[in-house]
Short mmCIF file of C-alpha atoms and ligand atoms in Angstrom, two decimals:
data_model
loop_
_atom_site.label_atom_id
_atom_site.label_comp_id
_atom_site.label_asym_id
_atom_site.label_seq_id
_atom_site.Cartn_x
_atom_site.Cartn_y
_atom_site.Cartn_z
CA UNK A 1 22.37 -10.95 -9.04
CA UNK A 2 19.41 -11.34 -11.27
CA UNK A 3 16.25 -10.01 -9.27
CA UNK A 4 12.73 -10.84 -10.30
CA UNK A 5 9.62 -8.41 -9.11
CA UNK A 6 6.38 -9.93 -9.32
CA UNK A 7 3.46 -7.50 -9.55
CA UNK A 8 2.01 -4.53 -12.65
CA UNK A 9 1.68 -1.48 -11.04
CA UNK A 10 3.08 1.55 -10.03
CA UNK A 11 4.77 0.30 -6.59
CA UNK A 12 5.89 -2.41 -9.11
CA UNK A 13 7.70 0.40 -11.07
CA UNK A 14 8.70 2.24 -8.03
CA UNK A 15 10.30 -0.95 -6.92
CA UNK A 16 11.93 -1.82 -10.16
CA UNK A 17 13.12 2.07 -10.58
CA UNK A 18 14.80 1.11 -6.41
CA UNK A 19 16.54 -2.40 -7.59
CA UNK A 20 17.59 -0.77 -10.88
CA UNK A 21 19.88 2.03 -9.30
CA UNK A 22 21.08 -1.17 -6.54
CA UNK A 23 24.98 -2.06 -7.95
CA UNK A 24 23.85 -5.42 -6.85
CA UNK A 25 21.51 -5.96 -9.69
CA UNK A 26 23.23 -7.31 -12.56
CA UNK A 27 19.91 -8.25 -14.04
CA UNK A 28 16.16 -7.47 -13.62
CA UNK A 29 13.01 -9.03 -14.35
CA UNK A 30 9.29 -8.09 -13.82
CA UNK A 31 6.37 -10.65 -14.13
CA UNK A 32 4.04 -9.17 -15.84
CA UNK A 33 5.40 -5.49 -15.39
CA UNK A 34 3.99 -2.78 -17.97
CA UNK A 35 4.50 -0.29 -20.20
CA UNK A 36 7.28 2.15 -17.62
CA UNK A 37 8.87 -1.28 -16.31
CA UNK A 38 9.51 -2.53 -20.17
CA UNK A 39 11.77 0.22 -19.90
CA UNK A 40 14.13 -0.35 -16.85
CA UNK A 41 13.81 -4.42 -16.84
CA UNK A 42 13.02 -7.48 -18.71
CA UNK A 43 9.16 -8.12 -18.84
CA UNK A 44 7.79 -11.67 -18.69
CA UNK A 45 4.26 -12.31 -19.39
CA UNK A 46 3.51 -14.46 -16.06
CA UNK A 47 0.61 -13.87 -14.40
CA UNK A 48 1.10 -13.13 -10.62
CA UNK A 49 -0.98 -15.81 -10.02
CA UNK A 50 0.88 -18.43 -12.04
CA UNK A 51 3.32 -20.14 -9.12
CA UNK A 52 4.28 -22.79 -11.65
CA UNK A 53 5.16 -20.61 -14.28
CA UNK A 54 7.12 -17.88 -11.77
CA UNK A 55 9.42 -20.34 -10.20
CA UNK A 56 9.98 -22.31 -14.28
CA UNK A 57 11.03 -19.38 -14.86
CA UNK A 58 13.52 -18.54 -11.82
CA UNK A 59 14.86 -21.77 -12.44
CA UNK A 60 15.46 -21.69 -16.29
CA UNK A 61 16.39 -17.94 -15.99
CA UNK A 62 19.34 -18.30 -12.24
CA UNK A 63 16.53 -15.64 -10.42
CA UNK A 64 18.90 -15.02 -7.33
CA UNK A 65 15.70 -12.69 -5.34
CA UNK A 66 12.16 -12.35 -5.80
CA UNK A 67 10.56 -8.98 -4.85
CA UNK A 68 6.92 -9.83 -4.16
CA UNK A 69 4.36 -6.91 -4.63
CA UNK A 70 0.37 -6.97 -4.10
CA UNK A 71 -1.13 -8.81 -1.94
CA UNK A 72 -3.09 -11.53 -3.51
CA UNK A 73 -0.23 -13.57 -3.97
CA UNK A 74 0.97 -13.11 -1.03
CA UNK A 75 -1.72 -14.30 0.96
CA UNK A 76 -2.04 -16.99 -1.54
CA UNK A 77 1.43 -18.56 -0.56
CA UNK A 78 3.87 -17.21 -3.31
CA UNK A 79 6.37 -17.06 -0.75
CA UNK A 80 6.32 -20.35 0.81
CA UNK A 81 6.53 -22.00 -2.56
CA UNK A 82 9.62 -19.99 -3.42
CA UNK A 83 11.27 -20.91 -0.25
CA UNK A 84 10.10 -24.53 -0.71
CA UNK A 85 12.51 -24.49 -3.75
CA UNK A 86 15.19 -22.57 -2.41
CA UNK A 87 14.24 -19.21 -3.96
CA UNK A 88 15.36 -16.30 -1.74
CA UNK A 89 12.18 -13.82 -1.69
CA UNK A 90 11.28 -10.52 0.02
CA UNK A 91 7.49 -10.69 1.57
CA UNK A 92 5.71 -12.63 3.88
CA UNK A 93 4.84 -16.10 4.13
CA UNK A 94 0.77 -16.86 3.72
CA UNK A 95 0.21 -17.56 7.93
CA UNK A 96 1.92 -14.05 7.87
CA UNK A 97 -0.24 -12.62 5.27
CA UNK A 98 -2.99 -13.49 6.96
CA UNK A 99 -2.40 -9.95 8.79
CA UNK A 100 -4.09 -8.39 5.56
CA UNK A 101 -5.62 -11.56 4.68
CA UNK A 102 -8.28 -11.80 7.66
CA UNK A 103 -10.02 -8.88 9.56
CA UNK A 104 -11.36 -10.73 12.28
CA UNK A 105 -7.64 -12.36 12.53
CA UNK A 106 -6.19 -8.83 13.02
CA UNK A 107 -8.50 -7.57 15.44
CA UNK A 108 -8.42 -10.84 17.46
CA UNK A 109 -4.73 -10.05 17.73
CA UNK A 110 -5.02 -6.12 18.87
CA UNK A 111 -7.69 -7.45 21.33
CA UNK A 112 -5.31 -10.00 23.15
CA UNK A 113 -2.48 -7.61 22.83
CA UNK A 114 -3.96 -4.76 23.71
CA UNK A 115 -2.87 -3.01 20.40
CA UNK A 116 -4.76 0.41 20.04
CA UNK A 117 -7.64 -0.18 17.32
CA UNK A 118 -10.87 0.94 17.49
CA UNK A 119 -13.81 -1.62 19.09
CA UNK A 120 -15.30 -3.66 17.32
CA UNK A 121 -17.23 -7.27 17.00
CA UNK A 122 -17.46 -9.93 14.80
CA UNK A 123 -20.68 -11.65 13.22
CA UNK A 124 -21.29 -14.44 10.67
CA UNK A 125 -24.98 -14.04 11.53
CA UNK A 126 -26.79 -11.34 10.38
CA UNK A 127 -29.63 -11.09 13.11
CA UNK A 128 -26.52 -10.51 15.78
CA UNK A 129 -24.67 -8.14 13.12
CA UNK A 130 -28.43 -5.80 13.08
CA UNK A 131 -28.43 -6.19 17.10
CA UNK A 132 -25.22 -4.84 17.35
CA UNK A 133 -25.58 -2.18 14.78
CA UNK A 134 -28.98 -1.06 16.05
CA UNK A 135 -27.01 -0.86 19.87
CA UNK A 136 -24.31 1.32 18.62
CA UNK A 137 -25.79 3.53 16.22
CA UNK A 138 -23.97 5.33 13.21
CA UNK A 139 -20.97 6.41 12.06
CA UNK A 140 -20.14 2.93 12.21
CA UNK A 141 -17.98 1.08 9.64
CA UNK A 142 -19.15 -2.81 8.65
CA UNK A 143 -15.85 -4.62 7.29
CA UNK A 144 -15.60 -8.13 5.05
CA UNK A 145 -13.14 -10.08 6.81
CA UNK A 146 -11.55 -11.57 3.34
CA UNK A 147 -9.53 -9.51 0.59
CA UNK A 148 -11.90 -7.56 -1.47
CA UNK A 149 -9.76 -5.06 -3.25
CA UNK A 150 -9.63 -2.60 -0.93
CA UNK A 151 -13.68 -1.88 -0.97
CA UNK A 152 -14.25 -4.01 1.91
CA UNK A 153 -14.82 -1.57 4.53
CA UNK A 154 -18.17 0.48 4.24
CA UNK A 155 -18.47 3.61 6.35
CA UNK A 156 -21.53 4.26 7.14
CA UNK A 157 -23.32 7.01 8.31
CA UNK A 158 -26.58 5.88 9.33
CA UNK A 159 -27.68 2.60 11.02
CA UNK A 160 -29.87 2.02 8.00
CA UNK A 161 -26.67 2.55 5.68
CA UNK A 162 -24.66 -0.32 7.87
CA UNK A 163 -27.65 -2.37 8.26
CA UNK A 164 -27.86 -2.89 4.77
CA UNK A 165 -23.84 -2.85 4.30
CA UNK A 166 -23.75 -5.93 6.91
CA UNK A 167 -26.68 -7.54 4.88
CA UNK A 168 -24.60 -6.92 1.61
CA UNK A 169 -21.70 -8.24 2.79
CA UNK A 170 -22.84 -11.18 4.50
CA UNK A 171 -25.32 -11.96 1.51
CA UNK A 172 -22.26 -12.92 -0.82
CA UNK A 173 -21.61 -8.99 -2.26
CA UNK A 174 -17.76 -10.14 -1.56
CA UNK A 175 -17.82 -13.63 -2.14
CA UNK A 176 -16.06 -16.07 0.58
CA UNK A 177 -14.64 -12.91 1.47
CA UNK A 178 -18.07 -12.08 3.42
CA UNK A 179 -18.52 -14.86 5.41
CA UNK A 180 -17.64 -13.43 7.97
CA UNK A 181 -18.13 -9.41 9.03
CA UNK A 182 -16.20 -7.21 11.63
CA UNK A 183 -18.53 -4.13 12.77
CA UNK A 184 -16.47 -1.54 13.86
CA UNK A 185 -16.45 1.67 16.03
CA UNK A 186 -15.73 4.94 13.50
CA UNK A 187 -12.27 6.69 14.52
CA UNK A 188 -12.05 10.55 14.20
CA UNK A 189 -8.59 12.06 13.20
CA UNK A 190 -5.94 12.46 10.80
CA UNK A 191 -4.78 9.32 8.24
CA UNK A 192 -1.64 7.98 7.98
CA UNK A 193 0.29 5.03 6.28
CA UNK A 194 3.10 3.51 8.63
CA UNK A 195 5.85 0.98 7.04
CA UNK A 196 7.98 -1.01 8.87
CA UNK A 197 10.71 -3.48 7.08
CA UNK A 198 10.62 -6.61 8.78
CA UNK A 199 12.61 -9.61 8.96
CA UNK A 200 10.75 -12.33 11.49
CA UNK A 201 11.55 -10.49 14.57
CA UNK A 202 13.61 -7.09 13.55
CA UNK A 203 11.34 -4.36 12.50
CA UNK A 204 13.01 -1.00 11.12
CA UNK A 205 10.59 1.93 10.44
CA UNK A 206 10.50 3.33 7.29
CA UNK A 207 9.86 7.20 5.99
CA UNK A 208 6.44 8.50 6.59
CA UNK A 209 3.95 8.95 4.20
CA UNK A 210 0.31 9.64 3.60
CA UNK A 211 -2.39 8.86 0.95
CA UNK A 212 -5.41 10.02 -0.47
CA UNK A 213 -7.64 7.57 -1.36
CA UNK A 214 -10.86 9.63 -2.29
CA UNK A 215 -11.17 10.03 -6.10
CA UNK A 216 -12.35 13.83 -6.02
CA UNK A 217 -10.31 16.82 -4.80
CA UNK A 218 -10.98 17.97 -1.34
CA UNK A 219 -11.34 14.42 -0.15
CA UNK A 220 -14.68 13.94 -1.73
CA UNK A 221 -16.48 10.97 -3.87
CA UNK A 222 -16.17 6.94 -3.55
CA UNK A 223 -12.69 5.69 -2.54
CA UNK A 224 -9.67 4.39 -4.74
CA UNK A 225 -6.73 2.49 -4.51
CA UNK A 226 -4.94 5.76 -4.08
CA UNK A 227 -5.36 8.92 -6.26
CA UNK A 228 -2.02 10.22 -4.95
CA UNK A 229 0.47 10.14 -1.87
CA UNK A 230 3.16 12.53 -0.15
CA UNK A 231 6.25 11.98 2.16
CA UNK A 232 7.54 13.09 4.77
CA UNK A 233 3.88 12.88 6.54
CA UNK A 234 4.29 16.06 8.69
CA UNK A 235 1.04 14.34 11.11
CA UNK A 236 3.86 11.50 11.89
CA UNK A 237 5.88 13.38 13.80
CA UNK A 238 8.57 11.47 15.74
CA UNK A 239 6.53 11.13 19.03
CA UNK A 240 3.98 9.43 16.79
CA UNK A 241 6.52 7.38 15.04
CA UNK A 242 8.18 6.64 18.14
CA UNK A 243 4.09 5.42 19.86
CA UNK A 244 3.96 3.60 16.31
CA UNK A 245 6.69 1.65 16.65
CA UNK A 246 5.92 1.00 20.85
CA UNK A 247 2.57 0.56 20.54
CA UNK A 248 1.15 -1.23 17.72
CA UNK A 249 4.68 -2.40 15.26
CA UNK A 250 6.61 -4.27 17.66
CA UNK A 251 3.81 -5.93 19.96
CA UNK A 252 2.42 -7.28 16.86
CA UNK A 253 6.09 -9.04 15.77
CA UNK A 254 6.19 -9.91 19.22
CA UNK A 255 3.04 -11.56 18.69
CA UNK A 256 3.49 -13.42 15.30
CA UNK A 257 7.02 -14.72 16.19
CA UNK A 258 4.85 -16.50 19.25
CA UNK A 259 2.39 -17.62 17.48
CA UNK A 260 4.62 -18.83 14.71
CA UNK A 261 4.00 -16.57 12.26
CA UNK A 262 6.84 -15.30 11.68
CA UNK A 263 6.66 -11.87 10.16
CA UNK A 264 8.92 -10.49 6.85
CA UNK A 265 8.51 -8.44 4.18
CA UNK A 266 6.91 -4.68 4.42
CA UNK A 267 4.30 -4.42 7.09
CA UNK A 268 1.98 -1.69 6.18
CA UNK A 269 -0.17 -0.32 9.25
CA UNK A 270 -3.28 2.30 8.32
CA UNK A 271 -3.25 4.39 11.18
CA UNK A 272 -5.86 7.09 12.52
CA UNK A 273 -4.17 9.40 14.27
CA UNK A 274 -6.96 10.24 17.08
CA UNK A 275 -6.71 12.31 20.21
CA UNK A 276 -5.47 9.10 22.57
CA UNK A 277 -2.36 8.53 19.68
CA UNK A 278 -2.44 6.41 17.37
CA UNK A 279 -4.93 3.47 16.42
CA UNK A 280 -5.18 0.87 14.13
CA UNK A 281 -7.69 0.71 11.15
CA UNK A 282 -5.86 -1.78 9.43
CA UNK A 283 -2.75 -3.98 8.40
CA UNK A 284 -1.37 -4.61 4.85
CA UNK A 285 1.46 -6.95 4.21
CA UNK A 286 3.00 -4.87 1.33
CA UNK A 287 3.88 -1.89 0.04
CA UNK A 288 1.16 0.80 -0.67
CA UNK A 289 0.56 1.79 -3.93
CA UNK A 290 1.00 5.17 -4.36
CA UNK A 291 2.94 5.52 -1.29
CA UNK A 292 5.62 3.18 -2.50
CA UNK A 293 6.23 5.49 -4.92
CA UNK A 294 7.38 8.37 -2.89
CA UNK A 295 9.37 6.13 -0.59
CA UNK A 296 11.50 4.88 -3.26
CA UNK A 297 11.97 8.93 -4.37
CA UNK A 298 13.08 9.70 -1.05
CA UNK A 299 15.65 6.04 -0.19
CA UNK A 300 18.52 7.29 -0.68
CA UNK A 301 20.97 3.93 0.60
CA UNK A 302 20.55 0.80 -1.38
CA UNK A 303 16.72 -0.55 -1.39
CA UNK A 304 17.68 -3.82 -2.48
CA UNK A 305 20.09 -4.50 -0.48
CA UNK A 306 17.87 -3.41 2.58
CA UNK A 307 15.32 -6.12 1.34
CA UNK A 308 17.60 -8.84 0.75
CA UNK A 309 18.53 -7.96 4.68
CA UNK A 310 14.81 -8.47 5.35
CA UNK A 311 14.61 -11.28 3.67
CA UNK A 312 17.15 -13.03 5.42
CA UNK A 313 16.43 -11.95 9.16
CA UNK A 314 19.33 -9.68 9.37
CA UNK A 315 17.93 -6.33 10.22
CA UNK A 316 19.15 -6.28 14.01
CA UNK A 317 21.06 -2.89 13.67
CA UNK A 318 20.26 -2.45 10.04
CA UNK A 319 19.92 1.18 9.00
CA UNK A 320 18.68 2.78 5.84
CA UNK A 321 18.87 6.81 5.12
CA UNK A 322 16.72 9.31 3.31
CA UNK A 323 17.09 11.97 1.14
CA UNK A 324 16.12 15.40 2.98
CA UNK A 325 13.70 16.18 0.14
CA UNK A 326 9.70 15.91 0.28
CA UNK A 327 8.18 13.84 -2.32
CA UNK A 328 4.65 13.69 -3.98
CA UNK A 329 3.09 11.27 -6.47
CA UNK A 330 -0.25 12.64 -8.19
CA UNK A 331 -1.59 9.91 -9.79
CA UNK A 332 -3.42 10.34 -13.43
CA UNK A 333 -6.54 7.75 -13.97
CA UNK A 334 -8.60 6.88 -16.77
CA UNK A 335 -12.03 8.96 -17.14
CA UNK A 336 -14.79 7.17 -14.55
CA UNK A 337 -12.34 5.13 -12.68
CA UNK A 338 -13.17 3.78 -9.96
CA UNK A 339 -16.23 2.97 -11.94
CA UNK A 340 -15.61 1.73 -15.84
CA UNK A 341 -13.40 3.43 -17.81
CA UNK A 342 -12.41 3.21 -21.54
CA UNK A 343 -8.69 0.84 -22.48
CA UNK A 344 -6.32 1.22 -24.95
CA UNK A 345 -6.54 4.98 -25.37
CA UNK A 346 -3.33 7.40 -26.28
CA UNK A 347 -1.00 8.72 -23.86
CA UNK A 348 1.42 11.56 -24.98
CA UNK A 349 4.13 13.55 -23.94
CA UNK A 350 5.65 11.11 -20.94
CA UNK A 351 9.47 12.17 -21.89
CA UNK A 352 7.98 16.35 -21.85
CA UNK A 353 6.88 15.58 -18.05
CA UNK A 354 10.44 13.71 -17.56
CA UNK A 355 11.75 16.91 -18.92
CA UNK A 356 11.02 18.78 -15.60
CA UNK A 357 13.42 18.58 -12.88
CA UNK A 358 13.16 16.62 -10.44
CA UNK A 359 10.35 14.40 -12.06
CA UNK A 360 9.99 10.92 -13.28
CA UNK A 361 6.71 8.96 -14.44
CA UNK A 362 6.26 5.49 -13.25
CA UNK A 363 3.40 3.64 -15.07
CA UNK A 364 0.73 1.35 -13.74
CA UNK A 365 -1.70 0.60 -16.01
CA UNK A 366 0.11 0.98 -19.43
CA UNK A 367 1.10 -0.72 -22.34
CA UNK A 368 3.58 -0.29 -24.80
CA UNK A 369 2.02 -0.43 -28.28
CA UNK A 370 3.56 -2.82 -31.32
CA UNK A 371 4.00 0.74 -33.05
CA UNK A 372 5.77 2.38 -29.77
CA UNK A 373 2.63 4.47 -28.82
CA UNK A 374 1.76 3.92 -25.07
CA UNK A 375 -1.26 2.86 -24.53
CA UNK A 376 -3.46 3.04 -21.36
CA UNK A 377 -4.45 -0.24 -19.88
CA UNK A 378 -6.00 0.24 -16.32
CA UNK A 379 -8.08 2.52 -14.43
CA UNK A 380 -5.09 4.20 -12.67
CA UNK A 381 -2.53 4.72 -14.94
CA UNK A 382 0.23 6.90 -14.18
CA UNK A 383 1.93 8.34 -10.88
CA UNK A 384 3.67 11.83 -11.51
CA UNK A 385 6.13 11.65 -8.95
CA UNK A 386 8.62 14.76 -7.99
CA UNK A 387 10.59 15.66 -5.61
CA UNK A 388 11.54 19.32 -4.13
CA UNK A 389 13.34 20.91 -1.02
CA UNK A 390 9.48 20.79 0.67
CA UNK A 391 6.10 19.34 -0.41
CA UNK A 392 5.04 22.52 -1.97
CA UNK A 393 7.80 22.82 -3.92
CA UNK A 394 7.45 19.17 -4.84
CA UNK A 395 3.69 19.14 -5.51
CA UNK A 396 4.56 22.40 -7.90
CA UNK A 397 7.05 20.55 -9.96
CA UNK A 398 4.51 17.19 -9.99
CA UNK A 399 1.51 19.33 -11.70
CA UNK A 400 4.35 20.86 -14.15
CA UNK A 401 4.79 17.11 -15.49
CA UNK A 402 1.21 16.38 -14.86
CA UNK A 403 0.83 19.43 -17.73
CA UNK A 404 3.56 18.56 -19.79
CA UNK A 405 0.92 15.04 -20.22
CA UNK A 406 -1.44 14.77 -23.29
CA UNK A 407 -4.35 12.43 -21.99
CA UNK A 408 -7.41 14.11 -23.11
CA UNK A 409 -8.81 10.39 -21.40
CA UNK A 410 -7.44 10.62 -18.53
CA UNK A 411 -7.93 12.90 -14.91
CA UNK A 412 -6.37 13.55 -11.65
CA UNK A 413 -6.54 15.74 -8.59
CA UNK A 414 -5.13 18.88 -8.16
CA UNK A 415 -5.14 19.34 -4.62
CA UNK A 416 -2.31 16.17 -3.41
CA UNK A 417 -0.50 16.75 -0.20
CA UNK A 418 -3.35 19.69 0.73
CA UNK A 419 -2.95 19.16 4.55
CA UNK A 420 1.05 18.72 4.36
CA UNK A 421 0.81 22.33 1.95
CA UNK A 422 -1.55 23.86 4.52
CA UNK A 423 1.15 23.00 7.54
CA UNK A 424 3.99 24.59 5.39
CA UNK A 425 2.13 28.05 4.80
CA UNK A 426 1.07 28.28 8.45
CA UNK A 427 5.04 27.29 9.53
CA UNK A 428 5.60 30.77 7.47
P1 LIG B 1 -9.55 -0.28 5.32
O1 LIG B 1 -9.83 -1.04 4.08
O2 LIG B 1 -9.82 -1.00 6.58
O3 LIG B 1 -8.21 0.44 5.29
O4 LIG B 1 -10.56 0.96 5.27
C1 LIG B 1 -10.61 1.82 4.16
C2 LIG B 1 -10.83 3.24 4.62
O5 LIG B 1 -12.04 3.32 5.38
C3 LIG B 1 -9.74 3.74 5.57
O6 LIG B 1 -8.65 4.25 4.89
C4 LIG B 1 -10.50 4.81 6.33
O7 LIG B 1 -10.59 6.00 5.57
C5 LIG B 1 -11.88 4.24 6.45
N1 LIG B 1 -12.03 3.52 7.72
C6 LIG B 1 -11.89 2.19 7.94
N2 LIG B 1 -12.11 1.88 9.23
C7 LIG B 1 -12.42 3.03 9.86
C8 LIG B 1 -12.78 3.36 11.21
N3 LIG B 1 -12.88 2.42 12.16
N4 LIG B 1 -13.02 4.66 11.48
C9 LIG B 1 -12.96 5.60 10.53
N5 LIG B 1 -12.65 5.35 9.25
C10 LIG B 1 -12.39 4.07 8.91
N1 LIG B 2 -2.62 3.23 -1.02
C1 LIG B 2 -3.36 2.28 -0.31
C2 LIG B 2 -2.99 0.89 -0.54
O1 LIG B 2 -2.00 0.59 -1.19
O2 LIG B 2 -3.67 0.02 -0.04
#
């Protein structure tokens, strides 16, 4: 079948990299894709945006699947219109989106199905918003309701820091996506990303994994999309999966399928994992990016044929394995990211890293030159990703690549999967 994946990243590579090894690919497609994916598939400059030009070109070109990655589209409908012209395709429909799409639409749901999340309120009026805030006190964490590219949700520290977030916010900082503000009670505890594979009323959990969004090494500085990501997430034990799944996963299929929202695609909870189990902070209706990454290192049974079963409701005792090994993605941005950061500078010695075992590179922001040189083209660039018989192992053979790099513009942390490392040495 010829597969199209919509999306430039690295969990757009990742995802390529997972249909490419599938025996039921005969052909693959990416729209846009980048500099890695030129590699492994055909790349079609269509803008993820462009639902006229996507679904010319699954027409003109026999696309048998669409694998939908970020979010804007998403939320935006992509799905529906594929499905309006009889295009099979792995996400959710836009009123399922809208679990990533809308804030106050998510916690309105925990709060009538008692889902664990942490309390909160909702304001479009600013004099209510300072009431609130003023009651409550800091840490407290002031939320746009709309997509904002992941720097929506401000933590404060002190009520003058959220008063002036929830002024921010509501005076346009966002856009549309502001009109509306969620103040929120801060959650102690230990992160966690949660996937679940979901067809409409089937949901099958997938491998663990964490994230670390903070740009700076020890958790430290503004936060990213994702500066690197490990799995298996030794916090997610399977007592916490197992809660997961009970508490928060399945009431909230439960609650969609009533509401007639279906839900399919990858349903991506956030999770703070506090003394009372796990909670909330947030749904996403994809794949994360880094986490992706290590998920596809670690699938070991066919990935696209697992989304095709997804796609087409048929989950109900679907099963998919995982290899035994840890893996880790360190990602490598361009200097200043997440503030501005230089384009189109040199990136050496990709096939060197390659070179180590158990590593391969997926791109995100590159391009491939006229010349052949690879070019960087984003603020997060590349994902080192390696796996090993545990994360420290893994994380050892990641930095060896990392090394093997020559990106005198380009920087990443040293200290991924720090927590998961710490466990290991005091398991010794
Ligand atoms: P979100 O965009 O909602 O995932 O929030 C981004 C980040 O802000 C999360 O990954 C957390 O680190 C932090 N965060 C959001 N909400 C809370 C909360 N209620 N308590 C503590 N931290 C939070
Ligand atoms: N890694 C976080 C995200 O994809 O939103």
């Amino acid at each position: 079948m010829h597969v199209l994946v919509i999306g430039s990243g690295g969990r757009e590579h990742a995802l390529c990299w997972g249909v490419a090894r599938s025996p039921l690919a005969t052909r693959l497609s990416c729209a846009p894709g980048n500099g890695g994916i030129a590699r492994l598939a055909e790349c079609v400059p269509i803008g993820v945006d462009d639902f006229d030009g996507i679904v010319a070109y699954c027409r003109d070109q026999a696309v048998d699947f669409v694998v939908v990655g970020p979010e804007v589209p998403l939320v935006d409908g992509l799905v529906d219109r594929l499905e309006r012209e009889d295009i099979l395709a792995f996400g959710p429909s836009a009123r399922a989106a809208i679990l990533e799409g809308s804030k106050v639409f998510t916690k309105e749901l925990c709060r009538r199905h008692n889902i664990p999340t942490a309390a909160y309120e909702r304001f479009t009026d600013i004099e209510a918003a300072r009431d609130y805030i003023q009651d409550r006190g800091a840490p407290i964490v002031v939320k746009a309701d709309g997509l904002a590219a992941g720097k929506g949700a401000i933590v404060c520290e002190t009520t003058e820091q959220a008063l002036a977030a929830a002024e921010d916010v509501l005076g346009g900082q966002f856009g549309d996506a502001g009109n509306e503000i969620v103040v929120e009670q801060f959650m102690v505890g230990e992160e966690a990303s949660f996937f679940a594979l979901c067809d409409g009323r089937n949901a099958l959990p997938l491998a663990t994994a964490q994230d670390h969004k903070a740009v700076f090494d020890g958790d430290k500085g503004p936060n990213t999309g994702g500066m690197g990501a490990y799995s298996p997430a030794p916090v997610m034990t399977d007592e916490m999966c197992q809660k997961t799944m009970e508490r928060i996963i399945l009431p909230t299929m439960r609650a969609m399928e009533q509401d007639g929202r279906p839900f399919k695609g990858v349903l991506y909870a956030g999770l703070m994992i506090t003394e009372r189990g796990p909670q909330l902070i947030e749904y996403n209706v994809r794949f994360g990016d880094p986490e992706c990454q290590v998920l596809l290192a670690r699938w070991q049974s066919d990935p696209l044929a697992a989304l095709i079963a997804a796609a087409k409701g048929q989950l109900a005792g679907y099963e998919v394995t995982w290899s035994e090994q840890a893996a880790i993605t360190v990602v490598m941005a361009a200097n200043g990211y997440p503030g501005d950061y230089a384009k189109g500078t040199g990136i050496k010695g990709v096939d060197a890293a390659e070179a180590v075992a158990g590593v391969s590179v997926l791109h995100a922001g590159t391009i491939l030159a006229e010349d052949g040189r690879l070019l960087a083209n984003g603020g997060r660039v590349l994902g080192v990703t390696a796996q090993g018989s545990n994360i420290r192992e893994a994380r050892a053979r990641a930095y060896q690549g990392v090394d093997a790099i020559d990106w005198p513009d380009g920087f990443c942390r040293r200290d991924i999967g720090w927590r998961a490392v710490e466990r290991e040495e005091a398991e010794e």
